[in-house]
Coordinates of N, CA, C and O in Angstrom, one line a residue:
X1 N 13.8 -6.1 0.0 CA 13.0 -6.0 -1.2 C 11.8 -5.2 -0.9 O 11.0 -5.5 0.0
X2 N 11.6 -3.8 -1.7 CA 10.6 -2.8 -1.4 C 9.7 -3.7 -2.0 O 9.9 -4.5 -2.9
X3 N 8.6 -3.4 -1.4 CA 6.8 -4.0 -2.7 C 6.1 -3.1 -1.9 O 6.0 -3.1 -0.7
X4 N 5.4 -1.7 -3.2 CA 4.8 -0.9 -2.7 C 3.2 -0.5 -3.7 O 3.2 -0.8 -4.9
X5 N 2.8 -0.2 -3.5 CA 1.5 0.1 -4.5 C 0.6 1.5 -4.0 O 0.3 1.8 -2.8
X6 N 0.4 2.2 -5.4 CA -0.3 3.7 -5.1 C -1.9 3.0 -4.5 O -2.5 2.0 -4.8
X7 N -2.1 4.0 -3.6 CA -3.6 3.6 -3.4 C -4.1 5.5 -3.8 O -5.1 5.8 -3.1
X8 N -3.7 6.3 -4.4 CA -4.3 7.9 -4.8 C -3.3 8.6 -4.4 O -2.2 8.3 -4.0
X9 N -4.0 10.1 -4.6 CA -3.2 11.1 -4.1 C -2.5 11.4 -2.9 O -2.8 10.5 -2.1
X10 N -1.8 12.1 -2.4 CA -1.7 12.1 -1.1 C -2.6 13.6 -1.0 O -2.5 14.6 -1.9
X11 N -3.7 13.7 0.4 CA -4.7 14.3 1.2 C -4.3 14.8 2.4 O -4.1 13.9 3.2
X12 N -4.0 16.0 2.9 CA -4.0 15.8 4.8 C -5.2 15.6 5.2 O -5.3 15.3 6.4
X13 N -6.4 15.8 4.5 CA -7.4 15.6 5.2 C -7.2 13.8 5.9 O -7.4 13.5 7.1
X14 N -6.7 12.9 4.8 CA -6.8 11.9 5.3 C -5.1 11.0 6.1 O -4.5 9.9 5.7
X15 N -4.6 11.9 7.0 CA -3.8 11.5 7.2 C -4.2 10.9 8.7 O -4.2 9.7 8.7
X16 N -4.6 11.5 9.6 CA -5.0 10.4 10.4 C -5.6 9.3 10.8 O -5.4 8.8 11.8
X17 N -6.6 8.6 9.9 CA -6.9 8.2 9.4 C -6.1 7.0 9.1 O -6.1 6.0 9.9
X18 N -5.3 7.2 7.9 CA -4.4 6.5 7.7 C -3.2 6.2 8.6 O -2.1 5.6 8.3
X19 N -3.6 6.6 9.7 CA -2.3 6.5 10.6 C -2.6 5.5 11.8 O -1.9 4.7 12.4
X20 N -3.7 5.7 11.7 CA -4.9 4.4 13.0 C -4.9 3.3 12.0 O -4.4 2.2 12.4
X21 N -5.3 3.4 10.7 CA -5.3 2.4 9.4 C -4.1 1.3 9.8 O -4.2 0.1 10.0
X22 N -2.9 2.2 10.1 CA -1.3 1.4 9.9 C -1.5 0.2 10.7 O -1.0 -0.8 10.4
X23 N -2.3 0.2 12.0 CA -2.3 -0.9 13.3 C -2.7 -1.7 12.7 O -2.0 -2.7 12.9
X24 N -3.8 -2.0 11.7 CA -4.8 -2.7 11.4 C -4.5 -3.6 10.6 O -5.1 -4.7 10.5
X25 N -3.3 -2.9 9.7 CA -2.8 -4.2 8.6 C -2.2 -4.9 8.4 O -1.0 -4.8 8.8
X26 N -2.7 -6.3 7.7 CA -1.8 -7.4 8.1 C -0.5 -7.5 7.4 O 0.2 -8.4 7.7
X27 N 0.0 -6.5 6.3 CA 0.9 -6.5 5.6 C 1.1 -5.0 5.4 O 0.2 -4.2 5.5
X28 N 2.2 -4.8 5.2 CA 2.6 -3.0 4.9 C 1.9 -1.8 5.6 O 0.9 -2.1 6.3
X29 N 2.1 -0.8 5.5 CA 1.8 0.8 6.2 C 1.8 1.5 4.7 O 2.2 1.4 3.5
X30 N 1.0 2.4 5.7 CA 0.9 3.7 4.3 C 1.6 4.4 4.8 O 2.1 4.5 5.9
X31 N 2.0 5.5 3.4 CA 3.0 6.1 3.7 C 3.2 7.2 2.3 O 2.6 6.8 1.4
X32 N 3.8 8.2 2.1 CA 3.8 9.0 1.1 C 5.2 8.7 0.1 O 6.4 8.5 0.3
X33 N 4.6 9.0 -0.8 CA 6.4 8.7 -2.1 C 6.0 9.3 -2.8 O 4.9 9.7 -3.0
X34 N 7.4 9.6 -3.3 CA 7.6 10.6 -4.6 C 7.0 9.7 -6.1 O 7.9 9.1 -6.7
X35 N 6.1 9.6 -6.5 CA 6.2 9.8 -8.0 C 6.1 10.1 -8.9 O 5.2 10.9 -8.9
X36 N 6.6 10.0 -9.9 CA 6.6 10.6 -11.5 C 6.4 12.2 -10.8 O 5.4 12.7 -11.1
X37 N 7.3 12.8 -10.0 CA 7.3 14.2 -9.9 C 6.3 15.0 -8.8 O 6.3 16.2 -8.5
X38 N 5.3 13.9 -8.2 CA 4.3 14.1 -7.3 C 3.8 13.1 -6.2 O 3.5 11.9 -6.4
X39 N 3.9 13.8 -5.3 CA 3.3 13.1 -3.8 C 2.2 11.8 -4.0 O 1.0 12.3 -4.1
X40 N 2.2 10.9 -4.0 CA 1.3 10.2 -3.9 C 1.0 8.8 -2.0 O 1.8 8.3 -1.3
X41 N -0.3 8.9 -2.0 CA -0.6 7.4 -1.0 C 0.1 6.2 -1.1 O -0.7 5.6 -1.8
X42 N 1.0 5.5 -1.0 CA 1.2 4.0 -1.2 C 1.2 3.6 0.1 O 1.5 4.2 1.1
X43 N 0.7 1.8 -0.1 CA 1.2 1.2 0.9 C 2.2 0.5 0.2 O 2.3 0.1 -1.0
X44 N 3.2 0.2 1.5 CA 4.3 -0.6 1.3 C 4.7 -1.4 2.4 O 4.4 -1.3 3.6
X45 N 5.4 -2.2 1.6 CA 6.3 -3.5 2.5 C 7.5 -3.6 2.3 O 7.8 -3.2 1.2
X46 N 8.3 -4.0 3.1 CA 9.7 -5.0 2.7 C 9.9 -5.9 3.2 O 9.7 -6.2 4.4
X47 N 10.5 -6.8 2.2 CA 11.0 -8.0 3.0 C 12.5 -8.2 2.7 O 13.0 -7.8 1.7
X48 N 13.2 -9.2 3.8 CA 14.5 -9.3 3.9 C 14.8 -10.7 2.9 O 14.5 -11.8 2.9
X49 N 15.9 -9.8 1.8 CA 16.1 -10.7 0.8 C 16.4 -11.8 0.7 O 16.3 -12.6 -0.2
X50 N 17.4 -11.9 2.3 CA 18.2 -13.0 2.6 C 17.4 -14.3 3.3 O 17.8 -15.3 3.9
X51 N 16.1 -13.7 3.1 CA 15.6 -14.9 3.9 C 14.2 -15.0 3.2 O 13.5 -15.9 3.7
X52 N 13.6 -14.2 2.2 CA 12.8 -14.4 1.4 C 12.5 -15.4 1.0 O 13.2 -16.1 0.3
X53 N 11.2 -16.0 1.4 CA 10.8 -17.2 -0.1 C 9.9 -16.5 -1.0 O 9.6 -15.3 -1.2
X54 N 9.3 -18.3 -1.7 CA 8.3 -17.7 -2.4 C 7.1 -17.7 -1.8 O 6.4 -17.0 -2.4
X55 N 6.6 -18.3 -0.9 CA 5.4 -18.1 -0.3 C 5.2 -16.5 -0.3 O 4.5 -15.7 -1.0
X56 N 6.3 -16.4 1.2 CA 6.5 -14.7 2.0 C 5.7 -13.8 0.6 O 4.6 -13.3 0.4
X57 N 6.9 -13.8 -0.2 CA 6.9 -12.7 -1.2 C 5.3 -12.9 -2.0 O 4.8 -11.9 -2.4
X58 N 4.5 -14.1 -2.1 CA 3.4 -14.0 -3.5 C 2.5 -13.1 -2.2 O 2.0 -12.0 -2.3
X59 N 2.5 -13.9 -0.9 CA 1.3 -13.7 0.0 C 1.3 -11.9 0.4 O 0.2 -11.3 0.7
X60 N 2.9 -11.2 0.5 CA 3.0 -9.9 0.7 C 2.7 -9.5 -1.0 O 2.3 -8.4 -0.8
X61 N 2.7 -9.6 -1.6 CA 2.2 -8.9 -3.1 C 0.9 -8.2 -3.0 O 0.6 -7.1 -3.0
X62 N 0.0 -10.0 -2.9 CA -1.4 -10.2 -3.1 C -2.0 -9.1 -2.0 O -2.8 -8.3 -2.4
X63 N -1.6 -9.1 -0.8 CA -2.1 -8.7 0.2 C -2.1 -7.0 -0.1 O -3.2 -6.3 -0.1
X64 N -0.4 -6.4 -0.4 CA -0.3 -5.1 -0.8 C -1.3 -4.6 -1.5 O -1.9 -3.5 -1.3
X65 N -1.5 -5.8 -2.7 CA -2.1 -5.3 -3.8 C -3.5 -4.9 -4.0 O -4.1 -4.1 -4.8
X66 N -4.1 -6.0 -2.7 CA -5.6 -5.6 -2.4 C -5.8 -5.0 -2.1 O -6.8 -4.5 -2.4
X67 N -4.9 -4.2 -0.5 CA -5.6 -3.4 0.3 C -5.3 -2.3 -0.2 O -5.8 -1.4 0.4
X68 N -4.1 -1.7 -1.5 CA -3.8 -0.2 -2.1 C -5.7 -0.8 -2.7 O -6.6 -0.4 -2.0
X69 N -5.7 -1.5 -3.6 CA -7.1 -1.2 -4.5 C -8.0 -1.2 -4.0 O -9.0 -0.9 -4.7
X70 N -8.3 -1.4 -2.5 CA -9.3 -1.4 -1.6 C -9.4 0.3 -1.2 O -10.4 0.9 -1.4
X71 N -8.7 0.7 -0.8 CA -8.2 2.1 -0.4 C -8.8 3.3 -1.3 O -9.6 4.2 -1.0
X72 N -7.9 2.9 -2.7 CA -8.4 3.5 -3.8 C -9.7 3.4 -4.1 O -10.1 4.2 -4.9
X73 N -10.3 2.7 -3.7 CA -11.8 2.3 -4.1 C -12.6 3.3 -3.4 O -13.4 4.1 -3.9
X74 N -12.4 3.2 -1.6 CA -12.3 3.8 -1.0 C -12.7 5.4 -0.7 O -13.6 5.9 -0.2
X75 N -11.2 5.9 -1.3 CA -11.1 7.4 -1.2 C -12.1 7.9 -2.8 O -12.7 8.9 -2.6
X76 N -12.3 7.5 -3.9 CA -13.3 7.6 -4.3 C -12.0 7.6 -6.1 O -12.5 7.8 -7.3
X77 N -10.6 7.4 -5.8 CA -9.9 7.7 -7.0 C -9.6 6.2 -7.7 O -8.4 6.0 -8.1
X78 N -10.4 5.3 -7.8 CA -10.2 4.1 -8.2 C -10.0 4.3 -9.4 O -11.0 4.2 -10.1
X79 N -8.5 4.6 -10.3 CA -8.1 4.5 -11.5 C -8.9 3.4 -12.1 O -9.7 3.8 -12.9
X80 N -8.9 2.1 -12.0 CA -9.6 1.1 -12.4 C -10.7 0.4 -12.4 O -10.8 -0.7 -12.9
X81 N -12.2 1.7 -11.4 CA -13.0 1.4 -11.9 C -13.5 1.7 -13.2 O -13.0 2.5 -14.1
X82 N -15.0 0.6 -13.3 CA -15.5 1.3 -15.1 C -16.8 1.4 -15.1 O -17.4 1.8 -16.1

């Protein structure tokens, strides 16, 4: 099971960076994907379905979900501030 979340554009300025980033986290890596037609930042996780609960899966969500919006906040492209 992929669980992945944009945290912005993709940058090379900020690719190393994000590559020392990867050691540090306690859930998923960043990494680049195709969306809607264009390169974007996400981090992502997977977990193995066959052994999945519900703990694993809420705790990898929550965790993905903060540190893309932390990221985004971050690099300065926080869709969601106001």
């Amino acid at each position: 099971v992929k669980v992945w979340a944009i945290c912005g554009p993709s940058s090379p300025s900020n690719a190393m960076v994000l590559l020392r980033s990867n050691s540090q986290l306690m859930y998923g890596a960043f990494a680049l994907q195709d969306h809607l037609g264009s390169e974007v930042l996400v981090i992502r996780a997977n977990l193995l379905a066959d052994t999945m609960d519900f703990l694993e899966a809420s705790r990898t969500i929550a965790a993905i979900a903060w540190q893309a919006d932390a990221l985004e906040q971050q690099l300065g492209s926080g869709e969601d501030k106001e």
